[in-house]
mmCIF file of C-alpha atoms in Angstrom:
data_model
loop_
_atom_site.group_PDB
_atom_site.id
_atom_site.type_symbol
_atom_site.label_atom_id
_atom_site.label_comp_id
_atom_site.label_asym_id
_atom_site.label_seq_id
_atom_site.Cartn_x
_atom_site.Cartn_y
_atom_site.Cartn_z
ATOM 1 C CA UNK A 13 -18.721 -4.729 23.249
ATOM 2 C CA UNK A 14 -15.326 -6.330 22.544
ATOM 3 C CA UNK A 15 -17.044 -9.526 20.572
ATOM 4 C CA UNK A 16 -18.570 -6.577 18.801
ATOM 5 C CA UNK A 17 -15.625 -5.106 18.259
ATOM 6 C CA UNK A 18 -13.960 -8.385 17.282
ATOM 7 C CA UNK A 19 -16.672 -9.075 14.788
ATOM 8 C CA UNK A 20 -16.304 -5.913 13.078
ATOM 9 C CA UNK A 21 -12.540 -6.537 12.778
ATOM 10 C CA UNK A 22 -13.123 -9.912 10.636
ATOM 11 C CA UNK A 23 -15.563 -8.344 8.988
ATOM 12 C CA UNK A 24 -13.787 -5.593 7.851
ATOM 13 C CA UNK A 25 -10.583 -7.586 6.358
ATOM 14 C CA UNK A 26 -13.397 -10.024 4.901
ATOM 15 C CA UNK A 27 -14.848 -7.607 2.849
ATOM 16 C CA UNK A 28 -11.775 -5.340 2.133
ATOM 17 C CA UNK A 29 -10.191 -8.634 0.740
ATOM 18 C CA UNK A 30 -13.162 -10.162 -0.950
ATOM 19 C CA UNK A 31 -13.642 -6.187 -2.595
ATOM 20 C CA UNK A 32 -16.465 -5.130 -0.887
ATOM 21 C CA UNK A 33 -15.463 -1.799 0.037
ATOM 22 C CA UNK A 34 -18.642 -0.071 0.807
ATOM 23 C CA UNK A 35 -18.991 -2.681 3.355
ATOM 24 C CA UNK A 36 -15.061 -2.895 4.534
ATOM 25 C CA UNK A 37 -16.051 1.407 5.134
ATOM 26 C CA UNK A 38 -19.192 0.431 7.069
ATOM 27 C CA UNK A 39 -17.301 -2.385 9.734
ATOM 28 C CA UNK A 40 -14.323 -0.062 9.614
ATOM 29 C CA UNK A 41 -16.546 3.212 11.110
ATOM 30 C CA UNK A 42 -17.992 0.789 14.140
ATOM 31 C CA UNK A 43 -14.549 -0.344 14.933
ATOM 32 C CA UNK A 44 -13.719 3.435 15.449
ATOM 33 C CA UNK A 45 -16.847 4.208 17.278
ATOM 34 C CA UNK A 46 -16.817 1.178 19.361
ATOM 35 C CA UNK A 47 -12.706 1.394 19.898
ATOM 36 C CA UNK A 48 -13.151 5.027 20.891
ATOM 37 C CA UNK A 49 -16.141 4.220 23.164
ATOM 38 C CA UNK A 50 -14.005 1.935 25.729
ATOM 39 C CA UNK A 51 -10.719 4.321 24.710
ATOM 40 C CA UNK A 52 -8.696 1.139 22.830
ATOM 41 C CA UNK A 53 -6.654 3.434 20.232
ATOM 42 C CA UNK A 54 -4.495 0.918 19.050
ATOM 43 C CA UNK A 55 -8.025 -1.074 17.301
ATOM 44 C CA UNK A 56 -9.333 1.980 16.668
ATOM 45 C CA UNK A 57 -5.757 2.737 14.695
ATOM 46 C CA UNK A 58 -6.785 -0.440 12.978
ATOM 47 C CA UNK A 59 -10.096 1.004 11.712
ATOM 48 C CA UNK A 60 -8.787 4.048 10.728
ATOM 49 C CA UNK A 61 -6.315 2.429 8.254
ATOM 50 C CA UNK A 62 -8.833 0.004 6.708
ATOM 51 C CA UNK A 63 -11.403 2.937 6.523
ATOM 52 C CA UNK A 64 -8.431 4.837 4.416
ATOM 53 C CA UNK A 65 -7.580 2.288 2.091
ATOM 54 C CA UNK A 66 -11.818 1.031 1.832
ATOM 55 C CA UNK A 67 -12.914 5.127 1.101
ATOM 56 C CA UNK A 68 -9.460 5.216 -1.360
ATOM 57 C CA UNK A 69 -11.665 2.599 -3.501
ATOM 58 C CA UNK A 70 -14.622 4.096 -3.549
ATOM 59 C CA UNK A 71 -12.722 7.194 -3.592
ATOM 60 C CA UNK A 72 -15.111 9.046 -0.889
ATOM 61 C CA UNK A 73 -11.931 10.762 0.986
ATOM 62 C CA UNK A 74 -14.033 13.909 2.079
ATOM 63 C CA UNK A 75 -15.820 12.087 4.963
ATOM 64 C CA UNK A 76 -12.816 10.754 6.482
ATOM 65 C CA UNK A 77 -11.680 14.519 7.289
ATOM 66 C CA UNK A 78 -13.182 14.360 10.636
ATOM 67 C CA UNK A 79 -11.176 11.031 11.798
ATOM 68 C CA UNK A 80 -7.991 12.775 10.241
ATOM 69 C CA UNK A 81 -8.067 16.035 12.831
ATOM 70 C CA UNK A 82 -8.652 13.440 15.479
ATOM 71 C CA UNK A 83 -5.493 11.276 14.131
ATOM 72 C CA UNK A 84 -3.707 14.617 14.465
ATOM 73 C CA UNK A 85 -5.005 15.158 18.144
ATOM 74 C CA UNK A 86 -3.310 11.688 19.407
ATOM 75 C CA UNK A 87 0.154 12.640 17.357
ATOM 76 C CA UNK A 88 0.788 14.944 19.939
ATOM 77 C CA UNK A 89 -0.788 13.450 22.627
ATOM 78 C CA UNK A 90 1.021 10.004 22.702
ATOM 79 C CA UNK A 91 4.504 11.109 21.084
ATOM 80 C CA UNK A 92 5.819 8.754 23.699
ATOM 81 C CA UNK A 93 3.411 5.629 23.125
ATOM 82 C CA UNK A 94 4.770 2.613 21.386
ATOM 83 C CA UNK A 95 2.076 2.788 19.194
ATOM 84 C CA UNK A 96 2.777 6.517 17.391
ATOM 85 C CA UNK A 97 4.609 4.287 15.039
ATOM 86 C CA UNK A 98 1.444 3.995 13.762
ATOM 87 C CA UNK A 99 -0.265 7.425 14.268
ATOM 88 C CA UNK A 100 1.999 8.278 12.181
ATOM 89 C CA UNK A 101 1.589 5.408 9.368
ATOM 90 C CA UNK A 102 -2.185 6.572 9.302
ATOM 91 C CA UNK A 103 -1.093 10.056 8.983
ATOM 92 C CA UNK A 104 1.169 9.253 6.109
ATOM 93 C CA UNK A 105 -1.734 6.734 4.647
ATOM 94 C CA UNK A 106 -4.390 9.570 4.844
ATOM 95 C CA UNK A 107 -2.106 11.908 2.942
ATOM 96 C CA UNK A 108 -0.905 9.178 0.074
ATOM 97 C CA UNK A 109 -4.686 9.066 -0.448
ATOM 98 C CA UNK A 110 -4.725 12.953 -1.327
ATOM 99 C CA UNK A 111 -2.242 12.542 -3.489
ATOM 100 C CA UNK A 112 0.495 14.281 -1.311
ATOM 101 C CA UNK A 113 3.585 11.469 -1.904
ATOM 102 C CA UNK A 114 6.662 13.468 -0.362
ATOM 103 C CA UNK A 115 4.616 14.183 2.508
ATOM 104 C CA UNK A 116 2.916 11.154 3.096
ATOM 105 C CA UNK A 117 6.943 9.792 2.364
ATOM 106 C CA UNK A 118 8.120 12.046 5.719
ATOM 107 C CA UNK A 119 5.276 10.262 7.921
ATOM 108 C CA UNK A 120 6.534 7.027 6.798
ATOM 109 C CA UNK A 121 10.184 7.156 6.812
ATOM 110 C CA UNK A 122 9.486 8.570 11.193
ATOM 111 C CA UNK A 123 6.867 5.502 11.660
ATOM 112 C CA UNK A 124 9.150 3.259 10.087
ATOM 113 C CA UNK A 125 11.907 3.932 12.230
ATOM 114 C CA UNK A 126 9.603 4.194 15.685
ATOM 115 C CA UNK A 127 7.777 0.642 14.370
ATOM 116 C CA UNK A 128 11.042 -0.657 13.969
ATOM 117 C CA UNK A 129 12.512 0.077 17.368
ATOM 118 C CA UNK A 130 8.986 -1.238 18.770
ATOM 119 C CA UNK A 131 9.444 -4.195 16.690
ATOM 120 C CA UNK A 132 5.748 -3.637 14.992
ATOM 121 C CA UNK A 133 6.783 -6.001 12.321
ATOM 122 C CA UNK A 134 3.973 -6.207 10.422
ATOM 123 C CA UNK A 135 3.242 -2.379 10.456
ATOM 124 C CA UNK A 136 7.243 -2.109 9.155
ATOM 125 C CA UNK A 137 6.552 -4.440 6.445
ATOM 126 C CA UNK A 138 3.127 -2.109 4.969
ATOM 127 C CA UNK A 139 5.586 0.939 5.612
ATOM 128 C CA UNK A 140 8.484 -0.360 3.226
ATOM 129 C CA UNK A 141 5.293 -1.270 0.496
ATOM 130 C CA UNK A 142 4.216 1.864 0.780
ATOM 131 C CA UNK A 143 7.369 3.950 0.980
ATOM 132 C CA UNK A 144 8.049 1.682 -2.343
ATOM 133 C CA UNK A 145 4.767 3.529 -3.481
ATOM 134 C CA UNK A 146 5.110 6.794 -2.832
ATOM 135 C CA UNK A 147 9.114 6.875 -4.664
ATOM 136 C CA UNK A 148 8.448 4.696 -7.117
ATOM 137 C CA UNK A 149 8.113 7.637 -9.880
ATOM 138 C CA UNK A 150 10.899 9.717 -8.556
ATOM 139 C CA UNK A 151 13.401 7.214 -7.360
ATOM 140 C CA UNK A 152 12.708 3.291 -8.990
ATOM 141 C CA UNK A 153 16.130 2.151 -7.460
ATOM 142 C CA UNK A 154 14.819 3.465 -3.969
ATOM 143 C CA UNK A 155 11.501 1.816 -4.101
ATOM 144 C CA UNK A 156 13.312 -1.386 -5.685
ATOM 145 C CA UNK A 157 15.502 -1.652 -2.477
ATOM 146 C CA UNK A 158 12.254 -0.655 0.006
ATOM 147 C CA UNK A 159 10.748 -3.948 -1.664
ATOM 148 C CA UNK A 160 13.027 -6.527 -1.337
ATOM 149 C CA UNK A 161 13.141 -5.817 2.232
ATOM 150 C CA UNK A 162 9.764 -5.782 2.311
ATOM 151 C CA UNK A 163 9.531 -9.732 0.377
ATOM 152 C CA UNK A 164 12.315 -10.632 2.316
ATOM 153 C CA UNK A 165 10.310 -9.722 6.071
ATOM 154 C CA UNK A 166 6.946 -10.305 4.701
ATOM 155 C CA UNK A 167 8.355 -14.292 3.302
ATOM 156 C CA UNK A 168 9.803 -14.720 6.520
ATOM 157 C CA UNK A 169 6.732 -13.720 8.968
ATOM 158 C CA UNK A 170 3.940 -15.419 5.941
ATOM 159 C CA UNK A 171 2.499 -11.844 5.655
ATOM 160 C CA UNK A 172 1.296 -13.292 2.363
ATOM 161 C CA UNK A 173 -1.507 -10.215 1.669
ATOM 162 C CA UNK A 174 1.677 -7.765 2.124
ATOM 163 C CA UNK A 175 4.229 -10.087 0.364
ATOM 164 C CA UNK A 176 1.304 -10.550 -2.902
ATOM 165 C CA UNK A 177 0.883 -6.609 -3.108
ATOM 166 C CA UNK A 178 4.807 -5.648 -2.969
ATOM 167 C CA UNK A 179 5.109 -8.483 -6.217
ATOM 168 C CA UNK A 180 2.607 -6.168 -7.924
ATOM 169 C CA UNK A 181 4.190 -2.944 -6.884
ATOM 170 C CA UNK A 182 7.565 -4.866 -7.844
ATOM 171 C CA UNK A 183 5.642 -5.158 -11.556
ATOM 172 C CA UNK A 184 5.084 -1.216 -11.647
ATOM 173 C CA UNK A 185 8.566 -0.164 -11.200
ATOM 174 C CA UNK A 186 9.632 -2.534 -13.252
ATOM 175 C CA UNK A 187 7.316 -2.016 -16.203
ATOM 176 C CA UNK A 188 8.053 1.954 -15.393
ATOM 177 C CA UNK A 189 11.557 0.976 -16.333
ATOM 178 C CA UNK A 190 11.129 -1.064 -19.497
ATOM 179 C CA UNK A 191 11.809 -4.258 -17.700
ATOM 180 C CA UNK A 192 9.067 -6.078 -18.949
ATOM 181 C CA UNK A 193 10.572 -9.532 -18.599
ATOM 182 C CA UNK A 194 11.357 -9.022 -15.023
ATOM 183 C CA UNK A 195 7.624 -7.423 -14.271
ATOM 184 C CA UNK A 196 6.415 -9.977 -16.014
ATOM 185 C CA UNK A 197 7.794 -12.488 -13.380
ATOM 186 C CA UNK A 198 7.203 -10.896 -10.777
ATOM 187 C CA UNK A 199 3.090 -10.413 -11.413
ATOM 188 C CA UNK A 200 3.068 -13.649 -12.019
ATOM 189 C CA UNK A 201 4.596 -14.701 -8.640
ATOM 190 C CA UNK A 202 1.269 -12.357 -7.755
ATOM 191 C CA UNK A 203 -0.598 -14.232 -9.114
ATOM 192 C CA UNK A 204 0.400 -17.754 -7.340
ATOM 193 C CA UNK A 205 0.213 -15.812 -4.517
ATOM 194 C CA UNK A 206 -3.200 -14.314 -4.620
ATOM 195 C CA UNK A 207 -4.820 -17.800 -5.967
ATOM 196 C CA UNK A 208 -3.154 -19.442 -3.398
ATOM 197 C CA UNK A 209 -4.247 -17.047 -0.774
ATOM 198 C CA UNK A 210 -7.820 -16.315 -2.163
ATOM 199 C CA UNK A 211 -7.113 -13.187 -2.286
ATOM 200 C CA UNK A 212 -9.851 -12.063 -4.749
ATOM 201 C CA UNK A 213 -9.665 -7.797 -4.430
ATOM 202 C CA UNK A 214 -5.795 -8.321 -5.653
ATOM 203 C CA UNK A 215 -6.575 -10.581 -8.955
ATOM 204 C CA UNK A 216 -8.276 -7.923 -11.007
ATOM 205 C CA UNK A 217 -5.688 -5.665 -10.657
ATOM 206 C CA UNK A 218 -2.784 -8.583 -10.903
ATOM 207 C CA UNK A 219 -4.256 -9.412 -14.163
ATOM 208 C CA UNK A 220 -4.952 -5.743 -15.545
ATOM 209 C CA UNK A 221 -1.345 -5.510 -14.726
ATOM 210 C CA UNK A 222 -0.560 -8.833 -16.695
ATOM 211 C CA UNK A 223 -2.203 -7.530 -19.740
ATOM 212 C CA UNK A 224 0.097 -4.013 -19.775
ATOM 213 C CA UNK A 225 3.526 -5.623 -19.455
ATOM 214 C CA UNK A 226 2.024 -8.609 -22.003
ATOM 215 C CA UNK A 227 1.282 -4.893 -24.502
ATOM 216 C CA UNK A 228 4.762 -3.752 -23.696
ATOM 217 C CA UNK A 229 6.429 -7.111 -24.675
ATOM 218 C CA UNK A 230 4.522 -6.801 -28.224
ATOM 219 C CA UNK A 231 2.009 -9.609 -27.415
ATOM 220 C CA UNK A 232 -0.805 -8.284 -28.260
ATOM 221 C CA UNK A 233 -2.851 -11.572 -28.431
ATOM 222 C CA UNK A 234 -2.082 -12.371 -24.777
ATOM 223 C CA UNK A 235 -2.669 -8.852 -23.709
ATOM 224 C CA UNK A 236 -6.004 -9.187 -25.263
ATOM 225 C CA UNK A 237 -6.763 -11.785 -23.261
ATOM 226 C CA UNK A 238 -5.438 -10.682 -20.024
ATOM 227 C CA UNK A 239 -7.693 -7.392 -20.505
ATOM 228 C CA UNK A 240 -10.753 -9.372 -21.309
ATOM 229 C CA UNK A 241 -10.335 -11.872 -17.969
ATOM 230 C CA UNK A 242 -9.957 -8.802 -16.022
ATOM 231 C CA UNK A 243 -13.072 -7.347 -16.805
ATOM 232 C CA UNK A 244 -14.828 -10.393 -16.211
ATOM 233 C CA UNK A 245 -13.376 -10.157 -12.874
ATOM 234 C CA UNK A 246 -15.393 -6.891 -12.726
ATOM 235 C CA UNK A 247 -19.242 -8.007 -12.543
ATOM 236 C CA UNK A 248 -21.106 -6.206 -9.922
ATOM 237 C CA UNK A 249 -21.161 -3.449 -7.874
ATOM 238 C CA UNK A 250 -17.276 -2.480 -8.684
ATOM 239 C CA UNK A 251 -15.588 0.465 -6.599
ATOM 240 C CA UNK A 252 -14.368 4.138 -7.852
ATOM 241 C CA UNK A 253 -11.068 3.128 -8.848
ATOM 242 C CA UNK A 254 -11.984 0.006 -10.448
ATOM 243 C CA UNK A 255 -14.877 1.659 -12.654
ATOM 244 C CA UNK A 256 -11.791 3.820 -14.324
ATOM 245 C CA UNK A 257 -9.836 0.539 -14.758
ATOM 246 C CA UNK A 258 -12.733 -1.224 -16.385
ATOM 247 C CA UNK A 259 -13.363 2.385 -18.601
ATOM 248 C CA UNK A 260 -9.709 2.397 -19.436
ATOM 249 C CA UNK A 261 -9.824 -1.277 -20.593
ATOM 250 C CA UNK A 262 -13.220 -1.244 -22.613
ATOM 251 C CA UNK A 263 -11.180 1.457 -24.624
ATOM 252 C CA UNK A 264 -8.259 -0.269 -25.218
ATOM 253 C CA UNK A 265 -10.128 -3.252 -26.348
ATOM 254 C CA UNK A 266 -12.274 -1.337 -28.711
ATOM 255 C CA UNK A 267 -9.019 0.051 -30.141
ATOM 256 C CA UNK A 268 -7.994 -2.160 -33.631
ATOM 257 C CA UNK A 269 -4.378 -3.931 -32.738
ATOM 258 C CA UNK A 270 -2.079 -2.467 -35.148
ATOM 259 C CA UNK A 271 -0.733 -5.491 -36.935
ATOM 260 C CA UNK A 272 2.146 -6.957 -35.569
ATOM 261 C CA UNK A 273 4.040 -6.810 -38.534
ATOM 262 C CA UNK A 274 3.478 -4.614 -41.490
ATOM 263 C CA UNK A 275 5.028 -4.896 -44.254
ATOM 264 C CA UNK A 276 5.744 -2.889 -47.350
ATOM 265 C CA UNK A 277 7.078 -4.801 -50.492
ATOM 266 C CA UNK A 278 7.528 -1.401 -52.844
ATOM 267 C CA UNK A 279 9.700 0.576 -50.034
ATOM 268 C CA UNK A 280 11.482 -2.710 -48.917
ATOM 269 C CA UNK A 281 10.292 -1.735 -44.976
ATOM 270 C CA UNK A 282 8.695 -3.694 -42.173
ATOM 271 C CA UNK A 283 7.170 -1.899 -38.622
ATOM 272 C CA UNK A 284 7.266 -4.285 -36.483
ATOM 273 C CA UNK A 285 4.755 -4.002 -33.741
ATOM 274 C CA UNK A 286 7.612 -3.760 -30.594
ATOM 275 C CA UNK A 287 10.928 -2.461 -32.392
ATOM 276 C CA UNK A 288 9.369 0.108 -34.599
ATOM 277 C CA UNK A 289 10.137 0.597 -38.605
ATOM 278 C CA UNK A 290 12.836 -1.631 -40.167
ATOM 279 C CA UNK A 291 14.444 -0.513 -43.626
ATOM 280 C CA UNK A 292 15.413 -3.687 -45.663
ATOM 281 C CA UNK A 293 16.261 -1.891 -48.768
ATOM 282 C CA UNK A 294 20.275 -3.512 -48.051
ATOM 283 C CA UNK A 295 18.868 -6.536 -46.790
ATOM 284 C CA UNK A 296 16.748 -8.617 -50.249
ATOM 285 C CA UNK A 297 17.504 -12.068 -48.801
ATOM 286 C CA UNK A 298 16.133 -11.549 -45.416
ATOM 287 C CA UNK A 299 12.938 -9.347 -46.894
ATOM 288 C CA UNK A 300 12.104 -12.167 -49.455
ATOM 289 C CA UNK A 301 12.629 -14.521 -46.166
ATOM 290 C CA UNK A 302 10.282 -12.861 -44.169
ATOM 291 C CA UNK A 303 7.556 -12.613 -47.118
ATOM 292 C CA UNK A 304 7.568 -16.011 -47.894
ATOM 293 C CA UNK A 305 6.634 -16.638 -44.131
ATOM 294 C CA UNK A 306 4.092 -13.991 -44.029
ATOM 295 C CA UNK A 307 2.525 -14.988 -47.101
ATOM 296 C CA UNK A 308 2.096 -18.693 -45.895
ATOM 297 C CA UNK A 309 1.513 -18.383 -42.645
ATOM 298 C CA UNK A 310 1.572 -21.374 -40.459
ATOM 299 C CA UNK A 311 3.286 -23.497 -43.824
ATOM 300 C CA UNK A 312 6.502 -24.963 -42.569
ATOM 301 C CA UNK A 313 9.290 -24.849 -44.526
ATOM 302 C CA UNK A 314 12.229 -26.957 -44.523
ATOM 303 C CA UNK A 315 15.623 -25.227 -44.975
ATOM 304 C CA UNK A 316 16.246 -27.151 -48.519
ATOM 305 C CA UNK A 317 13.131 -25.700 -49.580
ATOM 306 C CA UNK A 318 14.383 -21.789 -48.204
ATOM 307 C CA UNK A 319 17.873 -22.603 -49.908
ATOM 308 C CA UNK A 320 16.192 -23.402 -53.356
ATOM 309 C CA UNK A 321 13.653 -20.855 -53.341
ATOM 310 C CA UNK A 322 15.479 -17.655 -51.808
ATOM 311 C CA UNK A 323 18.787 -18.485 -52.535
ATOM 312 C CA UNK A 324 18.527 -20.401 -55.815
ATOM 313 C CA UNK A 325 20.822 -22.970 -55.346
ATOM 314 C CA UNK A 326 20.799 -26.496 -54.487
ATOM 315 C CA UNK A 327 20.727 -27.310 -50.843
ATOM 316 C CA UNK A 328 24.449 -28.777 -49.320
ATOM 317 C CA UNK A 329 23.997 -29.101 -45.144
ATOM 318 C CA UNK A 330 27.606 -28.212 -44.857
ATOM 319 C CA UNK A 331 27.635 -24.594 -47.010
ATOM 320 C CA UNK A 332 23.702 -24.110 -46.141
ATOM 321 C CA UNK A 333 22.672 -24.587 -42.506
ATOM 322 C CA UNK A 334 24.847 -22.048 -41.146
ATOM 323 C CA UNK A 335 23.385 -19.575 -43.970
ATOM 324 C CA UNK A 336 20.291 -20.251 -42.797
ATOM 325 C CA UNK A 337 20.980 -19.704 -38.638
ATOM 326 C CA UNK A 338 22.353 -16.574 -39.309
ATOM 327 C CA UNK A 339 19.705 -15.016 -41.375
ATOM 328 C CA UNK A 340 16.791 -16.329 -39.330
ATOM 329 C CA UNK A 341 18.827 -15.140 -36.250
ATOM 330 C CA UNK A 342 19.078 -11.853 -37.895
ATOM 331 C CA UNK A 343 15.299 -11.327 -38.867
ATOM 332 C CA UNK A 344 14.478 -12.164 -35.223
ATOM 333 C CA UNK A 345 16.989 -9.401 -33.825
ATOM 334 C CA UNK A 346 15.324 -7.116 -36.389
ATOM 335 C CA UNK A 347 11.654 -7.832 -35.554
ATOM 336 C CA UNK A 348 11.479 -9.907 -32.639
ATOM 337 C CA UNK A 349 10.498 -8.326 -29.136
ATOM 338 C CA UNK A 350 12.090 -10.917 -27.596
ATOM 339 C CA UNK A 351 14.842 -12.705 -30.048
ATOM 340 C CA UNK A 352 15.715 -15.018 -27.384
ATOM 341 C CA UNK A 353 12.256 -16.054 -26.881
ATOM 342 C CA UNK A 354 10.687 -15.989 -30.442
ATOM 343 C CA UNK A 355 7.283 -15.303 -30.853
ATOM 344 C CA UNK A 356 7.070 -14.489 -34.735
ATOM 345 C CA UNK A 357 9.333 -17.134 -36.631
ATOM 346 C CA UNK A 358 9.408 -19.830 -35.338
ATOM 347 C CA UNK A 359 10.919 -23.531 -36.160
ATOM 348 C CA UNK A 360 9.377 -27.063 -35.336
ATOM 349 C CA UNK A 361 10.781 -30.482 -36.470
ATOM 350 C CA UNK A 362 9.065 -29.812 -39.622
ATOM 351 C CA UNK A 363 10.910 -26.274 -40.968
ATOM 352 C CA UNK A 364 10.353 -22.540 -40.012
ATOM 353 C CA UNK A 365 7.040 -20.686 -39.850
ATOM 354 C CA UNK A 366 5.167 -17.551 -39.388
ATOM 355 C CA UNK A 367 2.539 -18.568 -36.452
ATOM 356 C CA UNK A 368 -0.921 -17.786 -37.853
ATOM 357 C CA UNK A 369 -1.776 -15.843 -34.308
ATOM 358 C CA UNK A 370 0.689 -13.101 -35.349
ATOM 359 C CA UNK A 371 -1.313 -10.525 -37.293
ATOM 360 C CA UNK A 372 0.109 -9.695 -40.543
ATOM 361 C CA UNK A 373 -0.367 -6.347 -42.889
ATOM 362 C CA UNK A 374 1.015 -6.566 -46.685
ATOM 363 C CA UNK A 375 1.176 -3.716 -48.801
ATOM 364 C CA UNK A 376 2.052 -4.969 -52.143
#
């Protein structure tokens, strides 16, 4: 019975982690049955949670209702036991699964302090993930601080499974609050971590969540292709949750990019794909600038060339170059998503240039 038992408990974090969650449901129900058949609660606590988080992604909650009155039934039968640290983190797991965050938030905040004081370390460090979870919305400064303690256990005990997910989380709340540099470093730490770690249930959604911050830092090219390696990552049998990813991103890619610079040479105005509608009706110099790019794009142009042809006069290094660093510099502020990271004009050792991968609308 217990090689049984032991069997089913690889088997279940195999499949769980490989995304087999049909499978991951299937080990996690023996584990119950055969944890509850020689009275071991703390593996069949084990099965419980894996069965939660496996029926999540399938998202068949209704026939877990049966396990739940019996989670309820050893709350207040062990409220003593070292392990209701993690009655409770069930509890709180089974009602984050409904949907029911400041209630699933209560059960967690009690287990983590009773895991804590039983020095559960592991079980504290999937409490402060998902307490990050369940505030995240409501409070992103609270979930922030739930998260670096979380890294900062999970780094020091190589939890790597719970130290990969709380980088993705990290990504959420920061995309949530227009951080998109910062998520975008922290997915990729993910990402490292989940190659590294073969952690292959964790890469679709790592990269799905590439592709949204990539959208929300104007790159729409990269985005693109962050979407499209995500759904590759989705041949087969695919769960609940990720046949509405896959639905949401077969949408977005039939969607036509909006250009990522449009620009209108009768109303002197340029939208810009991340910073919205420009008006250069003040600014000739720097509109002529920009349409000489975007009319030429990928021809470099060397700043004698720019002097003589926007500014009509001869080119002098000493009056010019600075002329020239402060409109470019000013154009990139205007358009740029990034200006400190240019992604639109750029400069090589051969002049300035519009990048032919930046899509380009003019309305003469």
């Amino acid at each position: 019975m217990l090689s049984e038992l032991s069997s089913n408990i690889n088997l279940a974090k195999l499949n769980y982690q490989r995304g087999h969650y049909q499978d991951a449901c299937d080990n996690s129900v023996r584990i119950c049955t055969e944890s509850e058949a020689i009275g071991d609660l703390q593996n069949w606590l084990y099965g419980i949670r894996f069965l939660i988080q496996a029926s999540s992604e399938l998202g068949k909650l209704d026939h877990f209702k049966k396990h739940f009155n019996k989670l309820l039934t050893y709350e207040k039968e062990n409220p003593d036991s070292e392990i209701h640290g993690r009655i409770l983190h069930n509890i709180g797991l089974w009602r984050m699964a409904q949907g029911e965050n400041v209630l699933a938030k209560d059960y967690f905040v009690q287990a983590l302090d009773e895991c804590t004081s039983a020095q559960d370390l592991e079980t504290v460090a999937r409490l402060l993930q998902e307490l990050a979870m369940v505030t995240m919305k409501a409070n992103p400064i609270e979930a922030l601080k739930y998260l670096d303690k979380a890294l900062l256990l999970t780094q020091e005990l190589k939890l790597e499974e719970i130290h990969t997910s709380c980088l993705v989380v990290k990504s959420h709340v920061f995309l949530d609050e227009k951080r998109a540099d910062d998520a975008l470093d922290a997915i990729w730490k993910a990402y490292e971590k989940a190659q590294q770690n073969s952690l292959h249930y964790l890469i679709v959604y790592i990269l799905v969540q590439m592709a949204a911050v990539y959208e929300a830092q104007g790159k729409r090219n990269e985005a693109a292709i962050y979407r499209s390696l995500a759904m590759k990552g989705m041949d087969g049998e695919l769960s609940a949750r990720l046949r509405s990813v896959k639905a949401q991103l077969a949408k977005e890619n039939q969607v036509s990019p909006e250009a990522d610079l449009s620009i209108d040479s009768t109303n002197f105005k340029v939208k810009s794909g991340s910073k919205g509608e420009v008006d250069f009706k003040n600014q000739h110099i720097l509109f002529d600038l920009l349409k000489l790019f975007a009319q030429n794009q990928g021809s470099r142009f060397t700043k004698s060339y720019l002097v003589e042809k926007i500014w009509g006069y001869a080119y002098d290094p000493a009056v010019h170059d600075n002329i020239i660093y402060v409109s470019i510099k000013r154009l990139r502020t205007l358009l740029e998503p990034d200006p400190n990271t240019p992604s639109y004009i750029l400069r090589d050792r051969k002049g300035y240039y519009l990048p032919t991968n930046i899509t380009v609308k003019l309305m003469e």
